[in-house]
mmCIF file of C-alpha atoms in Angstrom:
data_model
loop_
_atom_site.group_PDB
_atom_site.id
_atom_site.type_symbol
_atom_site.label_atom_id
_atom_site.label_comp_id
_atom_site.label_asym_id
_atom_site.label_seq_id
_atom_site.Cartn_x
_atom_site.Cartn_y
_atom_site.Cartn_z
ATOM 1 C CA MET A 1 28.738 22.515 -58.914
ATOM 2 C CA THR A 2 30.556 22.821 -62.281
ATOM 3 C CA VAL A 3 31.866 20.177 -64.632
ATOM 4 C CA GLY A 4 35.325 20.590 -63.208
ATOM 5 C CA ASP A 5 33.908 20.296 -59.706
ATOM 6 C CA LYS A 6 32.366 16.890 -60.688
ATOM 7 C CA VAL A 7 35.779 15.892 -62.074
ATOM 8 C CA ASP A 8 37.551 16.881 -58.876
ATOM 9 C CA LEU A 9 35.069 14.876 -56.773
ATOM 10 C CA ARG A 10 35.352 11.917 -58.986
ATOM 11 C CA ARG A 11 39.181 12.034 -58.661
ATOM 12 C CA SER A 12 39.016 12.536 -54.779
ATOM 13 C CA LEU A 13 36.518 9.510 -54.378
ATOM 14 C CA LEU A 14 38.757 7.513 -56.619
ATOM 15 C CA ALA A 15 41.823 8.141 -54.584
ATOM 16 C CA ARG A 16 39.919 7.421 -51.450
ATOM 17 C CA ARG A 17 38.898 4.195 -52.721
ATOM 18 C CA ARG A 18 42.539 3.408 -53.762
ATOM 19 C CA ALA A 19 43.747 4.284 -50.555
ATOM 20 C CA LEU A 20 41.780 1.310 -48.558
ATOM 21 C CA SER A 21 43.715 -1.511 -47.250
ATOM 22 C CA ALA A 22 43.140 -4.870 -48.831
ATOM 23 C CA GLY A 23 41.712 -6.135 -45.734
ATOM 24 C CA THR A 24 39.275 -3.243 -45.367
ATOM 25 C CA ARG A 25 38.150 -3.944 -49.167
ATOM 26 C CA VAL A 26 37.612 -7.663 -48.740
ATOM 27 C CA ALA A 27 35.700 -6.909 -45.242
ATOM 28 C CA ALA A 28 33.654 -4.206 -46.896
ATOM 29 C CA ALA A 29 32.762 -6.431 -49.906
ATOM 30 C CA GLN A 30 31.773 -9.348 -47.687
ATOM 31 C CA ARG A 31 29.273 -6.923 -45.860
ATOM 32 C CA VAL A 32 27.908 -5.378 -49.098
ATOM 33 C CA ARG A 33 27.225 -8.774 -50.723
ATOM 34 C CA ALA A 34 25.595 -10.131 -47.510
ATOM 35 C CA GLU A 35 23.182 -7.251 -47.484
ATOM 36 C CA LEU A 36 22.394 -7.581 -51.174
ATOM 37 C CA LEU A 37 21.883 -11.385 -50.786
ATOM 38 C CA ASP A 38 19.395 -10.635 -47.983
ATOM 39 C CA LEU A 39 17.445 -8.227 -50.158
ATOM 40 C CA VAL A 40 17.776 -10.908 -53.225
ATOM 41 C CA ARG A 41 16.118 -13.650 -50.884
ATOM 42 C CA ARG A 42 13.456 -11.272 -49.832
ATOM 43 C CA LEU A 43 12.451 -10.209 -53.367
ATOM 44 C CA ARG A 44 12.980 -13.430 -55.112
ATOM 45 C CA PRO A 45 13.669 -11.730 -58.472
ATOM 46 C CA GLN A 46 13.421 -13.720 -61.624
ATOM 47 C CA ARG A 47 15.795 -11.328 -63.427
ATOM 48 C CA VAL A 48 18.583 -9.115 -61.924
ATOM 49 C CA THR A 49 21.070 -6.961 -63.586
ATOM 50 C CA GLY A 50 24.492 -6.574 -61.871
ATOM 51 C CA TYR A 51 28.089 -6.022 -62.911
ATOM 52 C CA VAL A 52 31.634 -7.230 -62.200
ATOM 53 C CA PRO A 53 33.327 -4.674 -59.810
ATOM 54 C CA VAL A 54 36.658 -3.402 -60.954
ATOM 55 C CA GLY A 55 39.694 -2.494 -58.861
ATOM 56 C CA SER A 56 38.222 -1.135 -55.457
ATOM 57 C CA GLU A 57 34.826 -1.058 -56.507
ATOM 58 C CA PRO A 58 32.369 -2.361 -53.672
ATOM 59 C CA GLY A 59 31.155 -5.930 -53.759
ATOM 60 C CA GLY A 60 34.582 -7.433 -55.074
ATOM 61 C CA PRO A 61 35.214 -9.512 -58.047
ATOM 62 C CA GLU A 62 33.090 -12.461 -56.770
ATOM 63 C CA LEU A 63 29.923 -10.324 -56.683
ATOM 64 C CA PRO A 64 28.499 -11.834 -59.914
ATOM 65 C CA GLU A 65 29.023 -15.529 -58.872
ATOM 66 C CA VAL A 66 27.636 -14.788 -55.267
ATOM 67 C CA LEU A 67 24.800 -12.895 -56.721
ATOM 68 C CA HIS A 68 23.887 -15.588 -59.186
ATOM 69 C CA ALA A 69 23.986 -18.347 -56.608
ATOM 70 C CA ALA A 70 21.359 -16.630 -54.458
ATOM 71 C CA LEU A 71 18.903 -16.445 -57.222
ATOM 72 C CA PRO A 72 15.782 -18.459 -57.106
ATOM 73 C CA PRO A 73 15.643 -21.447 -59.566
ATOM 74 C CA GLY A 74 15.338 -20.422 -63.097
ATOM 75 C CA ALA A 75 16.260 -16.643 -62.438
ATOM 76 C CA GLU A 76 18.747 -14.867 -64.479
ATOM 77 C CA LEU A 77 21.574 -12.636 -63.808
ATOM 78 C CA LEU A 78 22.566 -10.148 -66.688
ATOM 79 C CA LEU A 79 25.694 -8.182 -66.876
ATOM 80 C CA PRO A 80 26.514 -5.156 -68.866
ATOM 81 C CA VAL A 81 28.418 -5.258 -72.151
ATOM 82 C CA LEU A 82 29.866 -1.729 -73.001
ATOM 83 C CA ARG A 83 29.037 -0.631 -76.567
ATOM 84 C CA ASP A 84 31.173 1.574 -78.818
ATOM 85 C CA ASP A 85 28.538 4.419 -78.019
ATOM 86 C CA LEU A 86 29.078 4.003 -74.288
ATOM 87 C CA ASP A 87 25.496 2.471 -73.937
ATOM 88 C CA LEU A 88 24.874 -0.690 -72.233
ATOM 89 C CA ASP A 89 24.004 -3.969 -73.895
ATOM 90 C CA TRP A 90 23.137 -6.829 -71.390
ATOM 91 C CA ALA A 91 24.001 -10.568 -71.704
ATOM 92 C CA ALA A 92 23.335 -13.501 -69.408
ATOM 93 C CA TYR A 93 25.958 -14.515 -66.835
ATOM 94 C CA ALA A 94 27.114 -18.091 -67.360
ATOM 95 C CA GLY A 95 29.861 -18.371 -64.786
ATOM 96 C CA PRO A 96 33.233 -16.883 -64.112
ATOM 97 C CA GLY A 97 34.873 -18.767 -66.905
ATOM 98 C CA ALA A 98 32.414 -17.117 -69.522
ATOM 99 C CA LEU A 99 33.793 -13.645 -68.759
ATOM 100 C CA VAL A 100 36.209 -11.895 -70.968
ATOM 101 C CA ALA A 101 38.509 -8.835 -70.500
ATOM 102 C CA ALA A 102 37.059 -5.623 -72.061
ATOM 103 C CA GLY A 103 37.866 -1.973 -72.168
ATOM 104 C CA ARG A 104 38.333 0.219 -69.137
ATOM 105 C CA GLY A 105 39.383 -2.719 -67.060
ATOM 106 C CA MET A 106 35.995 -4.149 -67.298
ATOM 107 C CA ARG A 107 35.041 -7.973 -67.675
ATOM 108 C CA GLU A 108 32.025 -8.834 -69.746
ATOM 109 C CA PRO A 109 29.862 -11.980 -70.376
ATOM 110 C CA THR A 110 30.711 -13.713 -73.824
ATOM 111 C CA GLY A 111 27.064 -14.755 -74.541
ATOM 112 C CA PRO A 112 24.818 -13.159 -76.942
ATOM 113 C CA GLY A 113 23.545 -9.582 -76.310
ATOM 114 C CA LEU A 114 20.006 -9.245 -75.454
ATOM 115 C CA GLY A 115 19.889 -5.454 -76.355
ATOM 116 C CA VAL A 116 19.867 -2.125 -74.260
ATOM 117 C CA THR A 117 16.207 -2.624 -73.238
ATOM 118 C CA ALA A 118 16.910 -5.796 -71.194
ATOM 119 C CA VAL A 119 17.498 -3.636 -68.287
ATOM 120 C CA ALA A 120 13.656 -2.632 -68.398
ATOM 121 C CA THR A 121 12.830 -6.473 -67.875
ATOM 122 C CA ALA A 122 14.836 -6.558 -64.519
ATOM 123 C CA ASP A 123 13.049 -6.942 -61.190
ATOM 124 C CA LEU A 124 16.356 -5.735 -59.633
ATOM 125 C CA VAL A 125 19.047 -3.426 -61.072
ATOM 126 C CA VAL A 126 22.347 -3.207 -59.139
ATOM 127 C CA VAL A 127 24.654 -0.504 -60.294
ATOM 128 C CA PRO A 128 28.037 0.883 -59.431
ATOM 129 C CA ALA A 129 28.352 4.603 -58.245
ATOM 130 C CA LEU A 130 31.314 6.687 -56.875
ATOM 131 C CA ALA A 131 28.792 8.207 -54.672
ATOM 132 C CA VAL A 132 24.931 8.775 -54.044
ATOM 133 C CA ASP A 133 23.081 11.575 -52.427
ATOM 134 C CA ARG A 134 20.189 11.322 -50.094
ATOM 135 C CA ARG A 135 17.654 11.998 -52.876
ATOM 136 C CA GLY A 136 19.164 8.878 -54.718
ATOM 137 C CA LEU A 137 21.190 10.766 -57.200
ATOM 138 C CA ARG A 138 24.228 8.920 -58.323
ATOM 139 C CA LEU A 139 27.592 10.091 -59.314
ATOM 140 C CA GLY A 140 29.243 7.621 -61.754
ATOM 141 C CA ARG A 141 32.523 7.777 -63.743
ATOM 142 C CA GLY A 142 31.283 10.180 -66.244
ATOM 143 C CA GLY A 143 30.580 8.062 -69.444
ATOM 144 C CA GLY A 144 26.650 8.233 -68.758
ATOM 145 C CA SER A 145 26.370 4.703 -69.360
ATOM 146 C CA TYR A 146 24.202 3.999 -66.369
ATOM 147 C CA ASP A 147 22.159 7.036 -66.595
ATOM 148 C CA ARG A 148 21.071 5.892 -69.906
ATOM 149 C CA ALA A 149 20.324 2.223 -68.575
ATOM 150 C CA LEU A 150 18.361 3.799 -65.451
ATOM 151 C CA ALA A 151 16.187 5.893 -67.683
ATOM 152 C CA ARG A 152 14.890 2.427 -69.186
ATOM 153 C CA VAL A 153 13.909 1.164 -65.856
ATOM 154 C CA PRO A 154 10.257 1.173 -65.092
ATOM 155 C CA ASP A 155 9.135 3.147 -61.862
ATOM 156 C CA GLY A 156 8.669 0.888 -58.956
ATOM 157 C CA THR A 157 11.692 -1.405 -59.972
ATOM 158 C CA TRP A 158 14.330 -1.796 -57.130
ATOM 159 C CA THR A 159 17.434 0.176 -58.279
ATOM 160 C CA VAL A 160 20.484 -0.413 -55.867
ATOM 161 C CA ALA A 161 23.873 1.492 -55.940
ATOM 162 C CA LEU A 162 26.893 -0.242 -53.988
ATOM 163 C CA LEU A 163 29.022 2.089 -51.969
ATOM 164 C CA HIS A 164 31.774 2.021 -49.520
ATOM 165 C CA ASP A 165 31.302 3.834 -46.295
ATOM 166 C CA GLY A 166 31.316 7.539 -46.650
ATOM 167 C CA GLU A 167 30.067 7.776 -50.051
ATOM 168 C CA LEU A 168 26.462 8.516 -49.369
ATOM 169 C CA LEU A 169 26.605 12.255 -49.370
ATOM 170 C CA ASP A 170 24.076 14.939 -48.561
ATOM 171 C CA ARG A 171 23.827 16.343 -52.027
ATOM 172 C CA LEU A 172 25.172 15.993 -55.506
ATOM 173 C CA PRO A 173 24.524 18.159 -58.337
ATOM 174 C CA ALA A 174 21.632 17.401 -60.447
ATOM 175 C CA GLU A 175 21.362 17.332 -64.193
ATOM 176 C CA PRO A 176 18.248 16.770 -66.392
ATOM 177 C CA HIS A 177 19.334 13.306 -67.578
ATOM 178 C CA ASP A 178 20.046 12.088 -63.863
ATOM 179 C CA ARG A 179 17.832 9.156 -62.633
ATOM 180 C CA PRO A 180 17.643 8.363 -58.929
ATOM 181 C CA VAL A 181 18.431 4.790 -57.421
ATOM 182 C CA ARG A 182 15.964 3.484 -54.938
ATOM 183 C CA ALA A 183 18.555 2.330 -52.293
ATOM 184 C CA VAL A 184 22.255 1.879 -51.368
ATOM 185 C CA VAL A 185 24.118 -0.621 -49.782
ATOM 186 C CA THR A 186 27.192 0.294 -47.590
ATOM 187 C CA PRO A 187 29.211 -1.941 -45.468
ATOM 188 C CA ASP A 188 28.391 -0.161 -41.973
ATOM 189 C CA THR A 189 24.683 0.730 -42.549
ATOM 190 C CA GLY A 190 23.803 -2.111 -44.948
ATOM 191 C CA LEU A 191 20.636 -1.428 -47.185
ATOM 192 C CA ARG A 192 19.101 2.161 -46.984
ATOM 193 C CA VAL A 193 16.229 3.002 -48.837
ATOM 194 C CA LEU A 194 16.229 6.521 -50.220
ATOM 195 C CA SER A 195 13.165 6.567 -52.483
ATOM 196 C CA ALA A 196 9.729 5.420 -52.837
ATOM 197 C CA PRO A 197 9.079 2.973 -55.587
#
C-alpha cells in the first residue's frame, strides 16, 4: 500500500464515521465505554492514559469522565497534550472543567505536563485509531503522535484502541515505526485481544 493509498483509506474511514447517525454513535459509545470499564475493573490500574474523543471518534466526549470514575481510589488518568513537534506530553485529568480547546479540534487538560515519557508508567494505555488490523497494527490520522507514544510503552502493558464496527481489518501496511496495540474494543464484539503481552 502506498502513502496515497493510506490517505485514501483514512479519507474513506473518516467519511464512514461522519455518516453514522447520532443514535448509532451514542449507542456505540455506550457499548465501547462499558467494555473498557469492565477491563479497568479487572485490571485495577494505578495509572491509565486515555484521550478526549473528537467528533465521531468511538467512546464519545464523556469517555474521560467515565473512565476516571471507574479507576480504583488513588489511581490517575492522564490525557495527551499535543506538542508543537506533534509528540504527546501527558497531564493528569482533573475533570471536564479543567479541559481547554486545543488545535485539531482536541480538548486537553490544563494541568502541568508530566513529559513525553509519562506514558511509559501507565498500566493501561487507551489510544484512538481509524482502523486496526488483526496483528494489532493501527492506522491513525497520520501525524505519528501515537506511534511515538506507543514506542515508549513497555512490553506487557495493556494497549487498547477504541474502534467502530467494521474498523478491525485483516491487514494494514506496516512501516518500521509502527507499534502494535494489544487489543481493540468495538461496539459489537467488545474487547478483542490481538497479541500476547
